[in-house]
mmCIF file of C-alpha atoms in Angstrom:
data_model
loop_
_atom_site.group_PDB
_atom_site.id
_atom_site.type_symbol
_atom_site.label_atom_id
_atom_site.label_comp_id
_atom_site.label_asym_id
_atom_site.label_seq_id
_atom_site.Cartn_x
_atom_site.Cartn_y
_atom_site.Cartn_z
ATOM 1 C CA MET L 217 -5.557 -106.025 32.418
ATOM 2 C CA SER L 218 -2.064 -105.517 31.322
ATOM 3 C CA GLU L 219 -1.069 -102.030 30.312
ATOM 4 C CA ILE L 220 -0.122 -101.547 26.681
ATOM 5 C CA LYS L 221 2.794 -99.225 26.188
ATOM 6 C CA ALA L 222 3.906 -97.709 22.943
ATOM 7 C CA GLU L 223 7.184 -98.995 21.611
ATOM 8 C CA THR L 224 9.458 -96.047 21.018
ATOM 9 C CA THR L 225 12.890 -97.624 20.929
ATOM 10 C CA HIS L 226 12.773 -98.731 17.277
ATOM 11 C CA HIS L 227 10.994 -95.814 15.712
ATOM 12 C CA HIS L 228 12.901 -92.746 14.499
ATOM 13 C CA PRO L 229 10.479 -90.154 13.238
ATOM 14 C CA LEU L 230 11.688 -88.294 10.109
ATOM 15 C CA ILE L 231 11.474 -84.579 10.642
ATOM 16 C CA ILE L 232 11.163 -82.610 7.404
ATOM 17 C CA SER L 233 11.333 -78.861 7.688
ATOM 18 C CA GLU L 234 8.766 -77.305 5.450
ATOM 19 C CA PRO L 235 10.015 -74.393 3.401
ATOM 20 C CA ASP L 236 8.760 -70.974 4.297
ATOM 21 C CA VAL L 237 6.313 -70.272 1.529
ATOM 22 C CA SER L 238 6.312 -66.562 2.240
ATOM 23 C CA ASP L 239 10.111 -66.371 1.822
ATOM 24 C CA GLN L 240 9.966 -68.213 -1.493
ATOM 25 C CA GLN L 241 7.214 -65.977 -2.765
ATOM 26 C CA GLU L 242 9.138 -62.909 -1.722
ATOM 27 C CA LYS L 243 12.331 -64.115 -3.445
ATOM 28 C CA SER L 244 10.386 -65.039 -6.570
ATOM 29 C CA HIS L 245 8.711 -61.655 -6.537
ATOM 30 C CA LEU L 246 12.031 -59.854 -6.219
ATOM 31 C CA LYS L 247 13.546 -61.991 -8.975
ATOM 32 C CA THR L 248 10.817 -61.296 -11.495
ATOM 33 C CA GLN L 249 9.916 -57.770 -10.447
ATOM 34 C CA ARG L 250 10.458 -55.246 -13.216
ATOM 35 C CA LEU L 251 10.331 -51.500 -13.413
ATOM 36 C CA ALA L 252 7.182 -50.894 -15.438
ATOM 37 C CA SER L 253 8.073 -47.327 -16.360
ATOM 38 C CA LEU L 254 11.407 -48.441 -17.811
ATOM 39 C CA ASP L 255 9.761 -51.206 -19.848
ATOM 40 C CA ILE L 256 7.199 -48.757 -21.197
ATOM 41 C CA PHE L 257 9.910 -46.280 -22.134
ATOM 42 C CA ARG L 258 11.891 -49.070 -23.819
ATOM 43 C CA GLY L 259 8.856 -50.045 -25.869
ATOM 44 C CA LEU L 260 8.282 -46.446 -26.931
ATOM 45 C CA ALA L 261 11.946 -46.123 -27.931
ATOM 46 C CA VAL L 262 11.708 -49.273 -30.077
ATOM 47 C CA ALA L 263 8.511 -47.972 -31.700
ATOM 48 C CA LEU L 264 10.243 -44.658 -32.418
ATOM 49 C CA MET L 265 13.204 -46.485 -33.943
ATOM 50 C CA ILE L 266 10.914 -48.457 -36.271
ATOM 51 C CA LEU L 267 9.083 -45.281 -37.261
ATOM 52 C CA VAL L 268 12.160 -43.256 -38.207
ATOM 53 C CA ASP L 269 13.831 -46.209 -39.953
ATOM 54 C CA HIS L 270 10.874 -46.955 -42.223
ATOM 55 C CA ALA L 271 9.365 -43.491 -42.666
ATOM 56 C CA GLY L 272 12.517 -41.382 -42.572
ATOM 57 C CA GLY L 273 13.089 -41.773 -46.311
ATOM 58 C CA ASP L 274 9.678 -40.320 -47.122
ATOM 59 C CA TRP L 275 9.730 -37.732 -44.321
ATOM 60 C CA PRO L 276 13.304 -36.512 -43.962
ATOM 61 C CA GLU L 277 12.177 -34.099 -41.258
ATOM 62 C CA ILE L 278 12.030 -37.032 -38.818
ATOM 63 C CA SER L 279 15.155 -38.766 -40.134
ATOM 64 C CA HIS L 280 18.679 -38.049 -38.905
ATOM 65 C CA ALA L 281 19.861 -34.501 -39.489
ATOM 66 C CA PRO L 282 22.453 -34.401 -42.312
ATOM 67 C CA TRP L 283 24.899 -32.587 -40.013
ATOM 68 C CA ASN L 284 23.904 -29.638 -37.832
ATOM 69 C CA GLY L 285 20.480 -29.853 -36.235
ATOM 70 C CA CYS L 286 18.438 -32.361 -34.275
ATOM 71 C CA ASN L 287 15.542 -34.327 -35.740
ATOM 72 C CA LEU L 288 13.302 -36.964 -34.204
ATOM 73 C CA ALA L 289 15.603 -39.832 -35.193
ATOM 74 C CA ASP L 290 18.488 -38.235 -33.314
ATOM 75 C CA PHE L 291 16.739 -38.949 -30.002
ATOM 76 C CA VAL L 292 16.640 -42.730 -30.486
ATOM 77 C CA MET L 293 20.252 -43.486 -29.548
ATOM 78 C CA PRO L 294 20.285 -41.277 -26.418
ATOM 79 C CA PHE L 295 17.017 -42.917 -25.330
ATOM 80 C CA PHE L 296 18.558 -46.383 -25.589
ATOM 81 C CA LEU L 297 21.682 -45.243 -23.764
ATOM 82 C CA PHE L 298 19.566 -43.852 -20.947
ATOM 83 C CA ILE L 299 17.559 -47.089 -20.733
ATOM 84 C CA VAL L 300 20.670 -49.254 -20.524
ATOM 85 C CA GLY L 301 22.219 -46.908 -17.968
ATOM 86 C CA VAL L 302 19.227 -47.234 -15.647
ATOM 87 C CA ALA L 303 19.061 -50.998 -16.199
ATOM 88 C CA ILE L 304 22.723 -51.369 -15.206
ATOM 89 C CA ALA L 305 22.110 -50.114 -11.682
ATOM 90 C CA LEU L 306 18.979 -52.259 -11.265
ATOM 91 C CA ALA L 307 20.500 -55.467 -12.656
ATOM 92 C CA LEU L 308 23.829 -55.339 -10.831
ATOM 93 C CA LYS L 309 22.135 -54.910 -7.454
ATOM 94 C CA ARG L 310 20.943 -58.532 -7.783
ATOM 95 C CA ILE L 311 24.524 -59.842 -8.118
ATOM 96 C CA PRO L 312 26.246 -59.516 -4.735
ATOM 97 C CA ASP L 313 29.504 -61.179 -5.824
ATOM 98 C CA ARG L 314 31.782 -58.692 -7.569
ATOM 99 C CA ALA L 315 33.742 -61.276 -9.597
ATOM 100 C CA ASP L 316 30.533 -62.903 -10.821
ATOM 101 C CA ALA L 317 29.173 -59.517 -11.852
ATOM 102 C CA VAL L 318 32.346 -58.702 -13.819
ATOM 103 C CA LYS L 319 32.152 -62.033 -15.655
ATOM 104 C CA LYS L 320 28.535 -61.445 -16.635
ATOM 105 C CA VAL L 321 29.310 -57.921 -17.846
ATOM 106 C CA ILE L 322 32.281 -59.047 -19.960
ATOM 107 C CA PHE L 323 30.301 -61.930 -21.472
ATOM 108 C CA ARG L 324 27.408 -59.652 -22.390
ATOM 109 C CA THR L 325 29.806 -57.090 -23.865
ATOM 110 C CA LEU L 326 31.368 -59.737 -26.108
ATOM 111 C CA LYS L 327 27.928 -60.880 -27.252
ATOM 112 C CA LEU L 328 26.918 -57.328 -28.166
ATOM 113 C CA LEU L 329 30.174 -56.787 -30.073
ATOM 114 C CA PHE L 330 29.747 -60.057 -31.959
ATOM 115 C CA TRP L 331 26.154 -59.380 -33.004
ATOM 116 C CA GLY L 332 26.956 -55.761 -33.812
ATOM 117 C CA ILE L 333 29.746 -56.653 -36.235
ATOM 118 C CA LEU L 334 27.729 -59.520 -37.700
ATOM 119 C CA LEU L 335 24.580 -57.455 -38.295
ATOM 120 C CA GLN L 336 26.123 -54.092 -39.169
ATOM 121 C CA GLY L 337 29.501 -55.080 -40.558
ATOM 122 C CA GLY L 338 28.244 -55.300 -44.129
ATOM 123 C CA PHE L 339 30.525 -55.966 -47.082
ATOM 124 C CA SER L 340 29.619 -59.612 -47.497
ATOM 125 C CA HIS L 341 30.651 -61.072 -50.818
ATOM 126 C CA ALA L 342 27.986 -60.787 -53.490
ATOM 127 C CA PRO L 343 25.403 -63.542 -52.809
ATOM 128 C CA ASP L 344 23.927 -63.120 -56.308
ATOM 129 C CA GLU L 345 27.240 -64.269 -57.758
ATOM 130 C CA LEU L 346 27.296 -67.327 -55.470
ATOM 131 C CA THR L 347 30.317 -66.125 -53.538
ATOM 132 C CA TYR L 348 29.978 -66.099 -49.780
ATOM 133 C CA GLY L 349 31.820 -64.891 -46.697
ATOM 134 C CA VAL L 350 32.776 -61.479 -45.370
ATOM 135 C CA ASP L 351 35.403 -59.197 -46.808
ATOM 136 C CA VAL L 352 37.366 -58.317 -43.653
ATOM 137 C CA ARG L 353 39.234 -55.594 -45.552
ATOM 138 C CA MET L 354 36.008 -53.617 -45.876
ATOM 139 C CA ILE L 355 33.933 -54.725 -42.900
ATOM 140 C CA ARG L 356 32.428 -51.956 -40.774
ATOM 141 C CA LEU L 357 33.842 -52.189 -37.266
ATOM 142 C CA CYS L 358 31.564 -49.739 -35.469
ATOM 143 C CA GLY L 359 27.798 -49.571 -35.125
ATOM 144 C CA VAL L 360 24.975 -49.031 -32.655
ATOM 145 C CA LEU L 361 25.436 -52.314 -30.785
ATOM 146 C CA GLN L 362 29.207 -51.878 -30.632
ATOM 147 C CA ARG L 363 28.851 -48.437 -29.080
ATOM 148 C CA ILE L 364 26.322 -49.703 -26.560
ATOM 149 C CA ALA L 365 28.636 -52.625 -25.743
ATOM 150 C CA LEU L 366 31.684 -50.487 -24.971
ATOM 151 C CA SER L 367 29.700 -47.935 -22.994
ATOM 152 C CA TYR L 368 27.941 -50.729 -21.105
ATOM 153 C CA LEU L 369 31.291 -52.306 -20.200
ATOM 154 C CA LEU L 370 32.833 -49.120 -18.847
ATOM 155 C CA VAL L 371 29.812 -47.919 -16.889
ATOM 156 C CA SER L 372 29.074 -51.376 -15.482
ATOM 157 C CA LEU L 373 32.602 -51.614 -14.100
ATOM 158 C CA VAL L 374 32.175 -48.221 -12.458
ATOM 159 C CA GLU L 375 28.885 -49.378 -10.936
ATOM 160 C CA ILE L 376 30.359 -52.671 -9.701
ATOM 161 C CA PHE L 377 33.401 -51.181 -8.009
ATOM 162 C CA THR L 378 31.551 -48.243 -6.418
ATOM 163 C CA LYS L 379 28.512 -50.164 -5.154
ATOM 164 C CA ASP L 380 30.041 -50.669 -1.696
ATOM 165 C CA VAL L 381 30.444 -46.925 -1.295
ATOM 166 C CA GLN L 382 26.779 -46.393 -2.169
ATOM 167 C CA ASP L 383 25.651 -49.060 0.333
ATOM 168 C CA LYS L 384 27.568 -47.422 3.173
ATOM 169 C CA ASP L 385 26.332 -43.911 2.455
ATOM 170 C CA GLN L 386 22.544 -43.994 2.664
ATOM 171 C CA SER L 387 22.122 -40.493 4.043
ATOM 172 C CA VAL L 388 19.395 -38.292 2.676
ATOM 173 C CA GLY L 389 19.484 -34.595 2.129
ATOM 174 C CA ARG L 390 19.564 -31.860 -0.420
ATOM 175 C CA PHE L 391 22.891 -32.965 -1.936
ATOM 176 C CA SER L 392 22.648 -36.685 -1.224
ATOM 177 C CA ILE L 393 22.516 -37.556 -4.929
ATOM 178 C CA PHE L 394 25.956 -35.968 -5.377
ATOM 179 C CA ARG L 395 27.443 -37.757 -2.347
ATOM 180 C CA LEU L 396 25.874 -41.107 -3.208
ATOM 181 C CA TYR L 397 27.015 -41.042 -6.829
ATOM 182 C CA CYS L 398 30.166 -38.958 -6.454
ATOM 183 C CA TRP L 399 32.276 -41.425 -8.467
ATOM 184 C CA HIS L 400 29.730 -41.427 -11.265
ATOM 185 C CA TRP L 401 29.747 -37.638 -11.437
ATOM 186 C CA LEU L 402 33.550 -37.618 -11.388
ATOM 187 C CA MET L 403 33.710 -40.188 -14.180
ATOM 188 C CA ALA L 404 31.205 -38.268 -16.292
ATOM 189 C CA ALA L 405 33.194 -35.051 -15.793
ATOM 190 C CA CYS L 406 36.448 -36.758 -16.815
ATOM 191 C CA VAL L 407 34.827 -38.217 -19.931
ATOM 192 C CA LEU L 408 33.427 -34.811 -20.894
ATOM 193 C CA VAL L 409 36.810 -33.123 -20.422
ATOM 194 C CA VAL L 410 38.577 -35.761 -22.546
ATOM 195 C CA TYR L 411 35.901 -35.488 -25.237
ATOM 196 C CA LEU L 412 36.098 -31.693 -25.483
ATOM 197 C CA ALA L 413 39.898 -31.719 -25.376
ATOM 198 C CA LEU L 414 40.086 -34.149 -28.292
ATOM 199 C CA LEU L 415 37.288 -32.456 -30.221
ATOM 200 C CA TYR L 416 38.767 -28.955 -30.064
ATOM 201 C CA GLY L 417 42.452 -29.726 -29.582
ATOM 202 C CA THR L 418 43.147 -32.301 -32.293
ATOM 203 C CA TYR L 419 44.899 -31.027 -35.400
ATOM 204 C CA VAL L 420 43.278 -32.350 -38.591
ATOM 205 C CA PRO L 421 45.668 -32.425 -41.582
ATOM 206 C CA ASP L 422 44.786 -32.722 -45.244
ATOM 207 C CA TRP L 423 43.594 -36.186 -46.243
ATOM 208 C CA GLN L 424 42.589 -38.205 -49.267
ATOM 209 C CA PHE L 425 40.511 -41.274 -50.070
ATOM 210 C CA THR L 426 39.720 -43.579 -52.959
ATOM 211 C CA ILE L 427 36.240 -44.556 -54.129
ATOM 212 C CA ILE L 428 35.914 -48.319 -53.554
ATOM 213 C CA ASN L 429 32.301 -48.754 -54.673
ATOM 214 C CA LYS L 430 32.480 -50.683 -57.937
ATOM 215 C CA ASP L 431 28.995 -49.503 -58.906
ATOM 216 C CA SER L 432 30.022 -45.855 -58.733
ATOM 217 C CA ALA L 433 31.034 -43.910 -61.818
ATOM 218 C CA ASP L 434 33.946 -42.563 -59.758
ATOM 219 C CA TYR L 435 35.255 -46.028 -58.849
ATOM 220 C CA GLY L 436 39.009 -45.898 -58.281
ATOM 221 C CA LYS L 437 39.111 -42.096 -58.306
ATOM 222 C CA VAL L 438 41.183 -40.379 -55.610
ATOM 223 C CA PHE L 439 39.724 -37.338 -53.869
ATOM 224 C CA ASN L 440 41.708 -34.843 -51.798
ATOM 225 C CA VAL L 441 40.267 -32.904 -48.868
ATOM 226 C CA THR L 442 42.002 -29.759 -47.663
ATOM 227 C CA CYS L 443 41.956 -29.153 -43.902
ATOM 228 C CA GLY L 444 45.100 -28.277 -41.922
ATOM 229 C CA VAL L 445 42.992 -26.804 -39.113
ATOM 230 C CA ARG L 446 42.078 -27.327 -35.503
ATOM 231 C CA ALA L 447 38.773 -27.047 -33.579
ATOM 232 C CA LYS L 448 36.561 -27.262 -36.668
ATOM 233 C CA LEU L 449 33.157 -28.960 -36.444
ATOM 234 C CA ASN L 450 32.306 -28.999 -40.153
ATOM 235 C CA PRO L 451 31.968 -32.339 -42.002
ATOM 236 C CA PRO L 452 35.365 -32.577 -43.717
ATOM 237 C CA CYS L 453 37.701 -31.325 -40.993
ATOM 238 C CA ASN L 454 36.303 -32.417 -37.626
ATOM 239 C CA ALA L 455 38.376 -34.423 -35.155
ATOM 240 C CA VAL L 456 35.748 -37.180 -34.972
ATOM 241 C CA GLY L 457 36.286 -38.294 -38.549
ATOM 242 C CA TYR L 458 40.056 -37.817 -38.345
ATOM 243 C CA ILE L 459 40.432 -40.126 -35.317
ATOM 244 C CA ASP L 460 38.257 -42.795 -36.939
ATOM 245 C CA ARG L 461 40.275 -42.647 -40.170
ATOM 246 C CA LYS L 462 43.541 -43.051 -38.271
ATOM 247 C CA VAL L 463 42.431 -45.770 -35.836
ATOM 248 C CA LEU L 464 39.770 -47.729 -37.733
ATOM 249 C CA GLY L 465 40.872 -47.082 -41.295
ATOM 250 C CA ILE L 466 38.716 -45.323 -43.849
ATOM 251 C CA ASN L 467 37.611 -48.602 -45.476
ATOM 252 C CA HIS L 468 36.070 -49.759 -42.180
ATOM 253 C CA MET L 469 33.796 -46.733 -41.821
ATOM 254 C CA TYR L 470 30.171 -46.155 -42.847
ATOM 255 C CA HIS L 471 29.990 -45.462 -46.590
ATOM 256 C CA HIS L 472 26.517 -43.881 -46.685
ATOM 257 C CA PRO L 473 26.659 -41.018 -44.165
ATOM 258 C CA ALA L 474 23.691 -38.736 -43.628
ATOM 259 C CA TRP L 475 25.676 -35.688 -44.733
ATOM 260 C CA ARG L 476 25.086 -36.733 -48.343
ATOM 261 C CA ARG L 477 21.571 -35.297 -47.921
ATOM 262 C CA SER L 478 22.933 -31.842 -47.128
ATOM 263 C CA LYS L 479 22.493 -28.933 -49.529
ATOM 264 C CA ALA L 480 26.198 -28.858 -50.308
ATOM 265 C CA CYS L 481 26.065 -32.429 -51.631
ATOM 266 C CA THR L 482 22.726 -32.879 -53.416
ATOM 267 C CA GLN L 483 20.062 -30.729 -55.020
ATOM 268 C CA ASP L 484 17.380 -33.030 -53.575
ATOM 269 C CA SER L 485 18.226 -32.051 -49.986
ATOM 270 C CA PRO L 486 16.873 -32.924 -47.440
ATOM 271 C CA PHE L 487 15.966 -36.040 -49.457
ATOM 272 C CA GLU L 488 18.575 -38.467 -50.739
ATOM 273 C CA GLY L 489 19.604 -37.938 -54.311
ATOM 274 C CA PRO L 490 22.525 -37.972 -56.734
ATOM 275 C CA LEU L 491 25.490 -35.867 -55.740
ATOM 276 C CA ARG L 492 25.888 -32.488 -57.386
ATOM 277 C CA LYS L 493 28.505 -32.149 -60.082
ATOM 278 C CA ASP L 494 30.099 -29.332 -58.101
ATOM 279 C CA ALA L 495 29.766 -31.163 -54.775
ATOM 280 C CA PRO L 496 32.773 -30.871 -52.453
ATOM 281 C CA SER L 497 35.102 -33.841 -52.401
ATOM 282 C CA TRP L 498 34.110 -34.796 -48.837
ATOM 283 C CA CYS L 499 30.569 -35.578 -50.028
ATOM 284 C CA HIS L 500 31.991 -38.752 -51.594
ATOM 285 C CA ALA L 501 33.824 -39.777 -48.432
ATOM 286 C CA PRO L 502 32.701 -42.252 -45.754
ATOM 287 C CA PHE L 503 32.006 -41.138 -42.200
ATOM 288 C CA GLU L 504 31.366 -43.225 -39.090
ATOM 289 C CA PRO L 505 28.347 -41.929 -37.098
ATOM 290 C CA GLU L 506 29.078 -44.473 -34.336
ATOM 291 C CA GLY L 507 32.813 -43.818 -34.194
ATOM 292 C CA LEU L 508 35.296 -43.840 -31.339
ATOM 293 C CA LEU L 509 35.097 -40.195 -30.269
ATOM 294 C CA ARG L 510 31.315 -40.184 -30.528
ATOM 295 C CA PHE L 511 31.367 -43.172 -28.171
ATOM 296 C CA VAL L 512 33.259 -41.026 -25.665
ATOM 297 C CA GLY L 513 30.802 -38.173 -26.128
ATOM 298 C CA HIS L 514 27.721 -40.346 -25.541
ATOM 299 C CA HIS L 515 29.262 -42.246 -22.639
ATOM 300 C CA SER L 516 28.201 -39.696 -20.014
ATOM 301 C CA ILE L 517 24.508 -40.388 -20.824
ATOM 302 C CA TYR L 518 24.875 -43.617 -18.869
ATOM 303 C CA MET L 519 25.981 -41.815 -15.717
ATOM 304 C CA HIS L 520 23.522 -41.135 -12.944
#
């Protein structure tokens, strides 16, 4: 009987390498893994923000302090800054390419600035009178999202350009946190020095402003504020307000500051109420709680 041999010359078996399921699962796990404690803290911070925003008018003890002091609402912004600071280090570790990381950071910064000005800019033309658009002469330039955006940009760049140093130095020890994050500590120290130098070294001259609220009985009235001092932390003559007035312009600042609930401004303090007849002139003035120098002061919260 003739022997039957398998024909192998015309057959080319197709070899398909099967993907390593364990590697895919591990990559998927790393991609979707989240820090549960940070998410929980973020949720609590959002809940606290909702509480103080909606109940602060009825319970001023939990609302923002009119000036000196620290109430429950004053913890919300530092909490969010801390959350974003921690998230920066975790998120940028997943982007090995430095140029790609910088692009993502810049794009996110622009988005935060856009939404911040859109949501908190205010001074839209009266919709009840069927006139629309935004009055750019009065729009508020600063706000919570704008401050987060600028701080996020600066700290993210520090994290991106110092990540190689952290990867090389993985030593452990009593002072390892200072060696590993030496550039972060140095940056935070420089920011603090600049902040204190501007806060206590800036000369604040006398200034004046005009009431622009058409619904106010004082509309068009010019108020003068006497200062001519340096290193003052009181409402009318602090360097924070002076820098914002010079750089941003007084019309682009927040026109309902919390200091109007202080005893010097209203008899209903700590509740909101009509201004006293003998209220100081600065009670009528705007003040930017998310201004430029306050951005510098809060920036170090991001640092590790």
